[in-house]
Structures are given as structure tokens and as C-alpha cells.
Amino acid sequence: MDGLSDALDALAAEDLAPLFGPALLERLRPLLLAQNRLAAEVARTVRECDVSGAVEHDGLKTMGPRLRGHAHLSGAEAARVVRAGRALVHLPVMAAAFAAGEVTGEQAAVLGRIAEPGRLALAADQGVGVAAVDGLLTGLARTRPYADTVRAVRHYSDRLDADGPEPDPTEGRRLSIVRDADGSVSFRGDLDAVGGEEFSTAIEAIVQAGRTAAAAAAERTRTQQQADALVQLCDTALAAGALPVLRGHEPQVVVTVGIGDLTDPATGAARHSWPPAR
């Protein structure tokens, strides 16, 4: 590691001003190759940290949080490094090309998706030879741009799981609540078809129940009536007492009383208790 640091110091000390055109491009080529090789060593070391449990030294379970906290990587970049490291054992052709600097860290992470447990299981069920896929896709990554690697891996994944994962309709649910300075609240949101139907039905039920107060209803617009219904819905849920309780534990006080004071009729200690009876 000292030799690596010395080499980097020597590179940083070089004066680039006299260089131009082809000379600069020629200098860049081995630097990019070295960058890929360093990325491969980082991924390999990260994987070994995961496998050996070294990360538990920091009280963590995986290397992702450490890369974010100590290496200052973004969540996405940390995930890419971890994925590339985990794929090395399953994709030996990719691992060799990565170590040689022939593919980038980004490409290695994309190729690593074919070695994720779910895809490996699908490949095994369908008799797909992952070794052949490893060779084919790594060969493409060596000679083609990053975007082509992404498309190739996506095409493989789509063919492997033609139906795709079962869509989760609740993924699109969103609710944003903003409290203004005067204490009023603004919100907006999106619901899936089922959630939207339940919400609309509950609101409309309360709106219709309130129609008996015809005079009051006549003074309220449709949007106001729906807002009233939403507040009433919350009132009803809170009054029912079935919602989870926040900060529901009563204060606890521990008092140490000597046995002499406790049994002495003059103190009356035995007559007191906490919390007080209701």
C-alpha cells in the first residue's frame, strides 16, 4: 500500500502544462485502466469484509452503511460496490476482466445483477448456464459502452422472468402533510384503485350522513363537506380508542424506602402507592 501511495504522489507531482493533445490522451489511458483495477480491488475487499464479518467491528451487519458513513459514498454507489463484490465469486469471467481493468466498476455492478440470488434461482430452474451468460455479457462489456451493458443485462433479466414480479398496487401510494406557521395543514396524495375506493366510500358515507342537517349543509360547499367528513373520520377513529397509542406509558417513579420506615406506623409509608388510584 505504501508503494501505491508513493506512485500516486509521483503522478500528482507531474506537471501537465507541457503536455498537449495525443500526449495527454496517452497519459489518460493507463490512468483509466488503473482506476478500473483499483475499483476491482475495492469490490474484492468489500466482499471479503462482508464474508469475514469484519464489518461487525463497527457494530454493522453489511458494508453498505460503512461505505456511506466512512467512505462518503452515496447510497446508490455503495450498493453498486457491494453488488459488484458479491458477484465476483459467481461470475469468474467478469471478475478476471474487472481485475485486469477491462470493465469499469459501474459495468461490474450491472453485470452483478445476473448473480443476485433471485436471478440465480430462476436460471437454475430453467437450466440456464450462468457461466455462458457470464462469458457472453462480459465480452460485450469489454468492447461496448456502458449503456449497451445495461440493455444486455436488462434483456437477459426480462427473458429469464418473462412475467416479471407481481406488481404491487400500493407502491404508488403517497401522502404529503405540511403544517403551516398558523397551525393549519395542507396535504396532497395519491392512492391506488382499491385504497382510493375505500377512502372515497368512507368520506362519502359521512358526507351523506351529515345531509340530515340540511341548513348547515346548504352553507357548505362540496369540498368543504368532504373536508368536514375527513375530520369527522379522524375524530371517530380517535374516539374509538383502537389506534396505536403514542407516548402511552405513564411516568414511572422508583422510591427506595428503608424497611424500618416502611414498617414504622408513624411514617405511614405503607399507605402510599404510585401511580395513584383512579
PDB file of C-alpha atoms in Angstrom:
ATOM      1  CA  MET A   1       0.000   0.000   0.000  1.00  0.00           C
ATOM      2  CA  ASP A   2       2.923   2.348   0.651  1.00  0.00           C
ATOM      3  CA  GLY A   3       4.129   1.770  -2.910  1.00  0.00           C
ATOM      4  CA  LEU A   4       0.686   2.631  -4.254  1.00  0.00           C
ATOM      5  CA  SER A   5       0.613   5.838  -2.261  1.00  0.00           C
ATOM      6  CA  ASP A   6       4.104   6.771  -3.472  1.00  0.00           C
ATOM      7  CA  ALA A   7       3.110   6.138  -7.087  1.00  0.00           C
ATOM      8  CA  LEU A   8       0.053   8.359  -6.731  1.00  0.00           C
ATOM      9  CA  ASP A   9       2.176  11.080  -5.141  1.00  0.00           C
ATOM     10  CA  ALA A  10       4.562  10.899  -8.088  1.00  0.00           C
ATOM     11  CA  LEU A  11       1.712  11.185 -10.558  1.00  0.00           C
ATOM     12  CA  ALA A  12       0.228  14.152  -8.719  1.00  0.00           C
ATOM     13  CA  ALA A  13       3.610  15.911  -8.823  1.00  0.00           C
ATOM     14  CA  GLU A  14       3.905  15.701 -12.629  1.00  0.00           C
ATOM     15  CA  ASP A  15       3.458  18.964 -14.488  1.00  0.00           C
ATOM     16  CA  LEU A  16       0.779  18.537 -17.163  1.00  0.00           C
ATOM     17  CA  ALA A  17       1.172  22.002 -18.659  1.00  0.00           C
ATOM     18  CA  PRO A  18       3.828  20.964 -21.228  1.00  0.00           C
ATOM     19  CA  LEU A  19       1.639  18.104 -22.467  1.00  0.00           C
ATOM     20  CA  PHE A  20      -0.954  18.545 -25.185  1.00  0.00           C
ATOM     21  CA  GLY A  21      -3.242  16.573 -27.485  1.00  0.00           C
ATOM     22  CA  PRO A  22      -2.067  12.988 -28.027  1.00  0.00           C
ATOM     23  CA  ALA A  23       0.343  13.116 -25.083  1.00  0.00           C
ATOM     24  CA  LEU A  24      -2.440  13.932 -22.641  1.00  0.00           C
ATOM     25  CA  LEU A  25      -4.694  11.249 -24.113  1.00  0.00           C
ATOM     26  CA  GLU A  26      -1.860   8.750 -23.867  1.00  0.00           C
ATOM     27  CA  ARG A  27      -1.403   9.636 -20.201  1.00  0.00           C
ATOM     28  CA  LEU A  28      -5.118   9.213 -19.543  1.00  0.00           C
ATOM     29  CA  ARG A  29      -5.365   5.667 -20.959  1.00  0.00           C
ATOM     30  CA  PRO A  30      -3.317   3.862 -18.261  1.00  0.00           C
ATOM     31  CA  LEU A  31      -4.912   6.004 -15.561  1.00  0.00           C
ATOM     32  CA  LEU A  32      -8.377   4.799 -16.547  1.00  0.00           C
ATOM     33  CA  LEU A  33      -7.111   1.230 -16.635  1.00  0.00           C
ATOM     34  CA  ALA A  34      -5.624   1.651 -13.162  1.00  0.00           C
ATOM     35  CA  GLN A  35      -8.882   3.192 -11.925  1.00  0.00           C
ATOM     36  CA  ASN A  36     -10.791   0.101 -13.028  1.00  0.00           C
ATOM     37  CA  ARG A  37      -8.254  -2.188 -11.385  1.00  0.00           C
ATOM     38  CA  LEU A  38      -8.458  -0.223  -8.146  1.00  0.00           C
ATOM     39  CA  ALA A  39     -12.259  -0.413  -8.277  1.00  0.00           C
ATOM     40  CA  ALA A  40     -11.930  -4.191  -8.633  1.00  0.00           C
ATOM     41  CA  GLU A  41      -9.694  -4.363  -5.561  1.00  0.00           C
ATOM     42  CA  VAL A  42     -12.120  -2.196  -3.597  1.00  0.00           C
ATOM     43  CA  ALA A  43     -15.019  -4.508  -4.558  1.00  0.00           C
ATOM     44  CA  ARG A  44     -12.995  -7.617  -3.711  1.00  0.00           C
ATOM     45  CA  THR A  45     -12.009  -6.197  -0.323  1.00  0.00           C
ATOM     46  CA  VAL A  46     -15.564  -5.080   0.434  1.00  0.00           C
ATOM     47  CA  ARG A  47     -16.806  -8.591  -0.301  1.00  0.00           C
ATOM     48  CA  GLU A  48     -14.181 -10.118   1.994  1.00  0.00           C
ATOM     49  CA  CYS A  49     -15.187  -7.681   4.739  1.00  0.00           C
ATOM     50  CA  ASP A  50     -18.774  -8.878   4.375  1.00  0.00           C
ATOM     51  CA  VAL A  51     -17.866 -12.570   4.259  1.00  0.00           C
ATOM     52  CA  SER A  52     -15.404 -12.468   7.156  1.00  0.00           C
ATOM     53  CA  GLY A  53     -17.646 -10.375   9.370  1.00  0.00           C
ATOM     54  CA  ALA A  54     -15.046  -7.598   9.617  1.00  0.00           C
ATOM     55  CA  VAL A  55     -17.797  -5.009   9.382  1.00  0.00           C
ATOM     56  CA  GLU A  56     -19.174  -6.236  12.721  1.00  0.00           C
ATOM     57  CA  HIS A  57     -16.217  -4.462  14.315  1.00  0.00           C
ATOM     58  CA  ASP A  58     -18.230  -1.265  13.768  1.00  0.00           C
ATOM     59  CA  GLY A  59     -21.451  -2.847  15.010  1.00  0.00           C
ATOM     60  CA  LEU A  60     -22.817  -3.122  11.462  1.00  0.00           C
ATOM     61  CA  LYS A  61     -24.199  -6.092   9.543  1.00  0.00           C
ATOM     62  CA  THR A  62     -23.216  -5.176   5.969  1.00  0.00           C
ATOM     63  CA  MET A  63     -20.671  -2.953   4.263  1.00  0.00           C
ATOM     64  CA  GLY A  64     -23.233  -0.627   2.711  1.00  0.00           C
ATOM     65  CA  PRO A  65     -23.619   1.623   5.785  1.00  0.00           C
ATOM     66  CA  ARG A  66     -19.861   1.748   6.335  1.00  0.00           C
ATOM     67  CA  LEU A  67     -19.226   2.815   2.738  1.00  0.00           C
ATOM     68  CA  ARG A  68     -21.809   5.553   3.139  1.00  0.00           C
ATOM     69  CA  GLY A  69     -20.540   6.718   6.516  1.00  0.00           C
ATOM     70  CA  HIS A  70     -16.769   6.273   6.289  1.00  0.00           C
ATOM     71  CA  ALA A  71     -16.115   6.424   2.526  1.00  0.00           C
ATOM     72  CA  HIS A  72     -18.781   9.110   1.976  1.00  0.00           C
ATOM     73  CA  LEU A  73     -20.303   7.221  -0.949  1.00  0.00           C
ATOM     74  CA  SER A  74     -23.888   7.815  -1.951  1.00  0.00           C
ATOM     75  CA  GLY A  75     -26.373   5.072  -1.178  1.00  0.00           C
ATOM     76  CA  ALA A  76     -26.537   4.094  -4.851  1.00  0.00           C
ATOM     77  CA  GLU A  77     -22.750   3.970  -5.261  1.00  0.00           C
ATOM     78  CA  ALA A  78     -22.295   1.965  -2.047  1.00  0.00           C
ATOM     79  CA  ALA A  79     -24.881  -0.535  -3.275  1.00  0.00           C
ATOM     80  CA  ARG A  80     -23.058  -0.834  -6.612  1.00  0.00           C
ATOM     81  CA  VAL A  81     -19.739  -1.591  -4.921  1.00  0.00           C
ATOM     82  CA  VAL A  82     -21.304  -4.208  -2.648  1.00  0.00           C
ATOM     83  CA  ARG A  83     -23.157  -5.822  -5.566  1.00  0.00           C
ATOM     84  CA  ALA A  84     -20.013  -5.984  -7.705  1.00  0.00           C
ATOM     85  CA  GLY A  85     -18.082  -7.569  -4.854  1.00  0.00           C
ATOM     86  CA  ARG A  86     -20.720 -10.215  -4.184  1.00  0.00           C
ATOM     87  CA  ALA A  87     -20.875 -11.123  -7.878  1.00  0.00           C
ATOM     88  CA  LEU A  88     -17.151 -11.886  -8.195  1.00  0.00           C
ATOM     89  CA  VAL A  89     -17.458 -15.452  -6.916  1.00  0.00           C
ATOM     90  CA  HIS A  90     -20.389 -16.259  -9.239  1.00  0.00           C
ATOM     91  CA  LEU A  91     -19.031 -14.573 -12.373  1.00  0.00           C
ATOM     92  CA  PRO A  92     -15.359 -15.558 -12.754  1.00  0.00           C
ATOM     93  CA  VAL A  93     -15.047 -14.188 -16.301  1.00  0.00           C
ATOM     94  CA  MET A  94     -16.330 -10.816 -15.181  1.00  0.00           C
ATOM     95  CA  ALA A  95     -14.071 -10.960 -12.099  1.00  0.00           C
ATOM     96  CA  ALA A  96     -10.992 -11.559 -14.272  1.00  0.00           C
ATOM     97  CA  ALA A  97     -11.900  -8.768 -16.692  1.00  0.00           C
ATOM     98  CA  PHE A  98     -12.581  -6.417 -13.780  1.00  0.00           C
ATOM     99  CA  ALA A  99      -9.245  -7.227 -12.141  1.00  0.00           C
ATOM    100  CA  ALA A 100      -7.489  -6.596 -15.458  1.00  0.00           C
ATOM    101  CA  GLY A 101      -9.159  -3.196 -15.760  1.00  0.00           C
ATOM    102  CA  GLU A 102     -11.090  -4.195 -18.880  1.00  0.00           C
ATOM    103  CA  VAL A 103     -14.505  -3.334 -17.403  1.00  0.00           C
ATOM    104  CA  THR A 104     -15.453  -0.443 -15.156  1.00  0.00           C
ATOM    105  CA  GLY A 105     -16.865  -0.594 -11.658  1.00  0.00           C
ATOM    106  CA  GLU A 106     -20.245   0.518 -12.999  1.00  0.00           C
ATOM    107  CA  GLN A 107     -20.241  -2.249 -15.601  1.00  0.00           C
ATOM    108  CA  ALA A 108     -19.244  -4.814 -12.974  1.00  0.00           C
ATOM    109  CA  ALA A 109     -22.147  -3.729 -10.766  1.00  0.00           C
ATOM    110  CA  VAL A 110     -24.590  -4.014 -13.670  1.00  0.00           C
ATOM    111  CA  LEU A 111     -23.266  -7.458 -14.583  1.00  0.00           C
ATOM    112  CA  GLY A 112     -23.562  -8.344 -10.905  1.00  0.00           C
ATOM    113  CA  ARG A 113     -27.338  -8.208 -11.226  1.00  0.00           C
ATOM    114  CA  ILE A 114     -27.327 -11.562 -13.045  1.00  0.00           C
ATOM    115  CA  ALA A 115     -25.711 -13.088  -9.943  1.00  0.00           C
ATOM    116  CA  GLU A 116     -28.347 -11.869  -7.479  1.00  0.00           C
ATOM    117  CA  PRO A 117     -29.944 -14.784  -5.567  1.00  0.00           C
ATOM    118  CA  GLY A 118     -33.355 -14.455  -7.222  1.00  0.00           C
ATOM    119  CA  ARG A 119     -31.924 -14.472 -10.736  1.00  0.00           C
ATOM    120  CA  LEU A 120     -29.549 -17.317  -9.965  1.00  0.00           C
ATOM    121  CA  ALA A 121     -32.528 -19.350  -8.711  1.00  0.00           C
ATOM    122  CA  LEU A 122     -34.536 -18.580 -11.854  1.00  0.00           C
ATOM    123  CA  ALA A 123     -31.586 -19.544 -14.037  1.00  0.00           C
ATOM    124  CA  ALA A 124     -31.165 -22.842 -12.177  1.00  0.00           C
ATOM    125  CA  ASP A 125     -34.884 -23.642 -12.511  1.00  0.00           C
ATOM    126  CA  GLN A 126     -34.750 -23.040 -16.265  1.00  0.00           C
ATOM    127  CA  GLY A 127     -31.441 -24.797 -16.856  1.00  0.00           C
ATOM    128  CA  VAL A 128     -29.700 -21.589 -17.915  1.00  0.00           C
ATOM    129  CA  GLY A 129     -25.916 -21.808 -17.759  1.00  0.00           C
ATOM    130  CA  VAL A 130     -24.802 -18.746 -15.828  1.00  0.00           C
ATOM    131  CA  ALA A 131     -21.183 -19.418 -16.854  1.00  0.00           C
ATOM    132  CA  ALA A 132     -22.102 -18.989 -20.513  1.00  0.00           C
ATOM    133  CA  VAL A 133     -24.053 -15.827 -19.752  1.00  0.00           C
ATOM    134  CA  ASP A 134     -21.100 -14.518 -17.744  1.00  0.00           C
ATOM    135  CA  GLY A 135     -18.750 -15.013 -20.711  1.00  0.00           C
ATOM    136  CA  LEU A 136     -21.148 -13.534 -23.242  1.00  0.00           C
ATOM    137  CA  LEU A 137     -22.091 -10.414 -21.308  1.00  0.00           C
ATOM    138  CA  THR A 138     -18.564  -9.766 -20.061  1.00  0.00           C
ATOM    139  CA  GLY A 139     -17.313  -9.989 -23.640  1.00  0.00           C
ATOM    140  CA  LEU A 140     -19.856  -7.371 -24.626  1.00  0.00           C
ATOM    141  CA  ALA A 141     -18.896  -5.138 -21.682  1.00  0.00           C
ATOM    142  CA  ARG A 142     -15.233  -5.250 -22.725  1.00  0.00           C
ATOM    143  CA  THR A 143     -15.936  -3.710 -26.123  1.00  0.00           C
ATOM    144  CA  ARG A 144     -19.197  -1.794 -25.836  1.00  0.00           C
ATOM    145  CA  PRO A 145     -20.325   1.345 -23.962  1.00  0.00           C
ATOM    146  CA  TYR A 146     -21.904   1.190 -20.530  1.00  0.00           C
ATOM    147  CA  ALA A 147     -25.435   1.719 -21.919  1.00  0.00           C
ATOM    148  CA  ASP A 148     -25.115  -1.419 -24.044  1.00  0.00           C
ATOM    149  CA  THR A 149     -24.172  -3.432 -20.959  1.00  0.00           C
ATOM    150  CA  VAL A 150     -27.256  -2.132 -19.171  1.00  0.00           C
ATOM    151  CA  ARG A 151     -29.518  -3.054 -22.105  1.00  0.00           C
ATOM    152  CA  ALA A 152     -27.998  -6.528 -22.416  1.00  0.00           C
ATOM    153  CA  VAL A 153     -28.438  -7.316 -18.716  1.00  0.00           C
ATOM    154  CA  ARG A 154     -31.999  -5.976 -18.798  1.00  0.00           C
ATOM    155  CA  HIS A 155     -32.772  -8.130 -21.849  1.00  0.00           C
ATOM    156  CA  TYR A 156     -31.380 -11.202 -20.092  1.00  0.00           C
ATOM    157  CA  SER A 157     -33.398 -10.472 -16.957  1.00  0.00           C
ATOM    158  CA  ASP A 158     -36.590  -9.930 -18.962  1.00  0.00           C
ATOM    159  CA  ARG A 159     -36.145 -13.220 -20.804  1.00  0.00           C
ATOM    160  CA  LEU A 160     -35.335 -15.022 -17.559  1.00  0.00           C
ATOM    161  CA  ASP A 161     -38.513 -13.777 -15.878  1.00  0.00           C
ATOM    162  CA  ALA A 162     -40.907 -13.055 -18.718  1.00  0.00           C
ATOM    163  CA  ASP A 163     -43.857 -12.397 -16.417  1.00  0.00           C
ATOM    164  CA  GLY A 164     -41.853 -10.128 -14.135  1.00  0.00           C
ATOM    165  CA  PRO A 165     -42.621  -9.627 -10.476  1.00  0.00           C
ATOM    166  CA  GLU A 166     -46.223  -9.322  -9.447  1.00  0.00           C
ATOM    167  CA  PRO A 167     -46.958  -5.582  -9.443  1.00  0.00           C
ATOM    168  CA  ASP A 168     -47.714  -4.058  -6.058  1.00  0.00           C
ATOM    169  CA  PRO A 169     -50.576  -1.564  -6.476  1.00  0.00           C
ATOM    170  CA  THR A 170     -49.705   0.101  -3.178  1.00  0.00           C
ATOM    171  CA  GLU A 171     -46.311   1.254  -4.488  1.00  0.00           C
ATOM    172  CA  GLY A 172     -47.930   4.376  -5.878  1.00  0.00           C
ATOM    173  CA  ARG A 173     -49.473   5.482  -2.593  1.00  0.00           C
ATOM    174  CA  ARG A 174     -48.231   8.877  -1.460  1.00  0.00           C
ATOM    175  CA  LEU A 175     -49.310  11.314   1.262  1.00  0.00           C
ATOM    176  CA  SER A 176     -47.536  14.578   1.974  1.00  0.00           C
ATOM    177  CA  ILE A 177     -48.591  16.660   5.009  1.00  0.00           C
ATOM    178  CA  VAL A 178     -47.287  20.201   5.557  1.00  0.00           C
ATOM    179  CA  ARG A 179     -48.010  22.212   8.698  1.00  0.00           C
ATOM    180  CA  ASP A 180     -48.129  25.956   8.107  1.00  0.00           C
ATOM    181  CA  ALA A 181     -46.966  28.640  10.521  1.00  0.00           C
ATOM    182  CA  ASP A 182     -50.511  29.351  11.707  1.00  0.00           C
ATOM    183  CA  GLY A 183     -51.079  25.702  12.585  1.00  0.00           C
ATOM    184  CA  SER A 184     -53.211  24.905   9.537  1.00  0.00           C
ATOM    185  CA  VAL A 185     -52.348  21.848   7.482  1.00  0.00           C
ATOM    186  CA  SER A 186     -52.042  21.324   3.739  1.00  0.00           C
ATOM    187  CA  PHE A 187     -51.728  17.905   2.154  1.00  0.00           C
ATOM    188  CA  ARG A 188     -51.795  16.086  -1.143  1.00  0.00           C
ATOM    189  CA  GLY A 189     -51.548  12.466  -2.077  1.00  0.00           C
ATOM    190  CA  ASP A 190     -52.193   9.594  -4.460  1.00  0.00           C
ATOM    191  CA  LEU A 191     -53.931   6.269  -3.842  1.00  0.00           C
ATOM    192  CA  ASP A 192     -54.259   3.099  -5.866  1.00  0.00           C
ATOM    193  CA  ALA A 193     -57.687   1.977  -7.090  1.00  0.00           C
ATOM    194  CA  VAL A 194     -58.516  -0.138  -4.024  1.00  0.00           C
ATOM    195  CA  GLY A 195     -57.250   2.384  -1.486  1.00  0.00           C
ATOM    196  CA  GLY A 196     -58.927   5.212  -3.348  1.00  0.00           C
ATOM    197  CA  GLU A 197     -62.261   3.399  -3.381  1.00  0.00           C
ATOM    198  CA  GLU A 198     -62.091   2.740   0.362  1.00  0.00           C
ATOM    199  CA  PHE A 199     -61.168   6.348   1.080  1.00  0.00           C
ATOM    200  CA  SER A 200     -63.916   7.747  -1.150  1.00  0.00           C
ATOM    201  CA  THR A 201     -66.519   5.408   0.325  1.00  0.00           C
ATOM    202  CA  ALA A 202     -65.665   6.375   3.908  1.00  0.00           C
ATOM    203  CA  ILE A 203     -65.715  10.098   3.145  1.00  0.00           C
ATOM    204  CA  GLU A 204     -68.952   9.899   1.169  1.00  0.00           C
ATOM    205  CA  ALA A 205     -70.650   7.898   3.918  1.00  0.00           C
ATOM    206  CA  ILE A 206     -70.006  10.670   6.417  1.00  0.00           C
ATOM    207  CA  VAL A 207     -70.999  13.380   3.925  1.00  0.00           C
ATOM    208  CA  GLN A 208     -74.317  11.651   3.267  1.00  0.00           C
ATOM    209  CA  ALA A 209     -74.937  11.092   6.997  1.00  0.00           C
ATOM    210  CA  GLY A 210     -74.475  14.811   7.560  1.00  0.00           C
ATOM    211  CA  ARG A 211     -77.118  15.712   4.999  1.00  0.00           C
ATOM    212  CA  THR A 212     -79.763  15.485   7.739  1.00  0.00           C
ATOM    213  CA  ALA A 213     -78.569  18.867   8.948  1.00  0.00           C
ATOM    214  CA  ALA A 214     -79.870  20.407   5.732  1.00  0.00           C
ATOM    215  CA  ALA A 215     -79.482  24.011   6.781  1.00  0.00           C
ATOM    216  CA  ALA A 216     -75.869  23.584   7.801  1.00  0.00           C
ATOM    217  CA  ALA A 217     -75.085  21.527   4.708  1.00  0.00           C
ATOM    218  CA  ALA A 218     -76.535  24.180   2.433  1.00  0.00           C
ATOM    219  CA  GLU A 219     -73.948  26.681   3.680  1.00  0.00           C
ATOM    220  CA  ARG A 220     -71.018  24.370   2.951  1.00  0.00           C
ATOM    221  CA  THR A 221     -69.591  23.687  -0.497  1.00  0.00           C
ATOM    222  CA  ARG A 222     -68.979  20.155  -1.684  1.00  0.00           C
ATOM    223  CA  THR A 223     -65.238  20.426  -0.988  1.00  0.00           C
ATOM    224  CA  GLN A 224     -65.916  21.822   2.479  1.00  0.00           C
ATOM    225  CA  GLN A 225     -68.284  18.966   3.250  1.00  0.00           C
ATOM    226  CA  GLN A 226     -65.621  16.438   2.214  1.00  0.00           C
ATOM    227  CA  ALA A 227     -63.062  18.172   4.412  1.00  0.00           C
ATOM    228  CA  ASP A 228     -65.555  18.092   7.296  1.00  0.00           C
ATOM    229  CA  ALA A 229     -66.058  14.389   6.660  1.00  0.00           C
ATOM    230  CA  LEU A 230     -62.326  13.725   6.786  1.00  0.00           C
ATOM    231  CA  VAL A 231     -62.036  15.500  10.133  1.00  0.00           C
ATOM    232  CA  GLN A 232     -65.058  13.573  11.419  1.00  0.00           C
ATOM    233  CA  LEU A 233     -63.489  10.322  10.235  1.00  0.00           C
ATOM    234  CA  CYS A 234     -60.366  11.127  12.269  1.00  0.00           C
ATOM    235  CA  ASP A 235     -62.481  12.134  15.296  1.00  0.00           C
ATOM    236  CA  THR A 236     -64.343   8.830  15.156  1.00  0.00           C
ATOM    237  CA  ALA A 237     -61.146   6.789  14.878  1.00  0.00           C
ATOM    238  CA  LEU A 238     -59.541   8.630  17.789  1.00  0.00           C
ATOM    239  CA  ALA A 239     -62.635   8.343  19.966  1.00  0.00           C
ATOM    240  CA  ALA A 240     -62.857   4.605  19.314  1.00  0.00           C
ATOM    241  CA  GLY A 241     -59.557   4.114  21.129  1.00  0.00           C
ATOM    242  CA  ALA A 242     -58.383   1.479  18.648  1.00  0.00           C
ATOM    243  CA  LEU A 243     -55.485   3.465  17.194  1.00  0.00           C
ATOM    244  CA  PRO A 244     -51.913   2.763  18.317  1.00  0.00           C
ATOM    245  CA  VAL A 245     -51.054   4.819  21.376  1.00  0.00           C
ATOM    246  CA  LEU A 246     -48.167   7.270  21.109  1.00  0.00           C
ATOM    247  CA  ARG A 247     -46.245   8.009  24.297  1.00  0.00           C
ATOM    248  CA  GLY A 248     -48.731   5.846  26.150  1.00  0.00           C
ATOM    249  CA  HIS A 249     -46.583   4.832  29.095  1.00  0.00           C
ATOM    250  CA  GLU A 250     -47.284   6.687  32.314  1.00  0.00           C
ATOM    251  CA  PRO A 251     -44.342   8.250  34.164  1.00  0.00           C
ATOM    252  CA  GLN A 252     -42.683   5.755  36.479  1.00  0.00           C
ATOM    253  CA  VAL A 253     -41.129   6.823  39.803  1.00  0.00           C
ATOM    254  CA  VAL A 254     -38.912   4.486  41.804  1.00  0.00           C
ATOM    255  CA  VAL A 255     -38.644   5.341  45.515  1.00  0.00           C
ATOM    256  CA  THR A 256     -36.324   3.406  47.810  1.00  0.00           C
ATOM    257  CA  VAL A 257     -37.713   3.176  51.353  1.00  0.00           C
ATOM    258  CA  GLY A 258     -35.849   1.551  54.180  1.00  0.00           C
ATOM    259  CA  ILE A 259     -37.551  -1.407  55.825  1.00  0.00           C
ATOM    260  CA  GLY A 260     -37.649   0.471  59.127  1.00  0.00           C
ATOM    261  CA  ASP A 261     -39.522   3.431  57.663  1.00  0.00           C
ATOM    262  CA  LEU A 262     -41.773   1.120  55.695  1.00  0.00           C
ATOM    263  CA  THR A 263     -42.931  -0.731  58.784  1.00  0.00           C
ATOM    264  CA  ASP A 264     -42.992   2.269  61.135  1.00  0.00           C
ATOM    265  CA  PRO A 265     -46.640   3.279  61.688  1.00  0.00           C
ATOM    266  CA  ALA A 266     -45.533   6.858  62.292  1.00  0.00           C
ATOM    267  CA  THR A 267     -44.334   7.363  58.700  1.00  0.00           C
ATOM    268  CA  GLY A 268     -47.351   5.845  57.036  1.00  0.00           C
ATOM    269  CA  ALA A 269     -45.164   4.814  54.088  1.00  0.00           C
ATOM    270  CA  ALA A 270     -47.095   1.632  53.568  1.00  0.00           C
ATOM    271  CA  ARG A 271     -50.244   3.618  52.903  1.00  0.00           C
ATOM    272  CA  HIS A 272     -48.847   5.376  49.780  1.00  0.00           C
ATOM    273  CA  SER A 273     -48.622   3.981  46.292  1.00  0.00           C
ATOM    274  CA  TRP A 274     -47.780   5.195  42.762  1.00  0.00           C
ATOM    275  CA  PRO A 275     -49.391   5.756  40.391  1.00  0.00           C
ATOM    276  CA  PRO A 276     -52.339   6.954  42.493  1.00  0.00           C
ATOM    277  CA  ALA A 277     -55.617   5.093  42.305  1.00  0.00           C
ATOM    278  CA  ARG A 278     -58.103   6.437  39.780  1.00  0.00           C
TER     279      ARG A 278
END
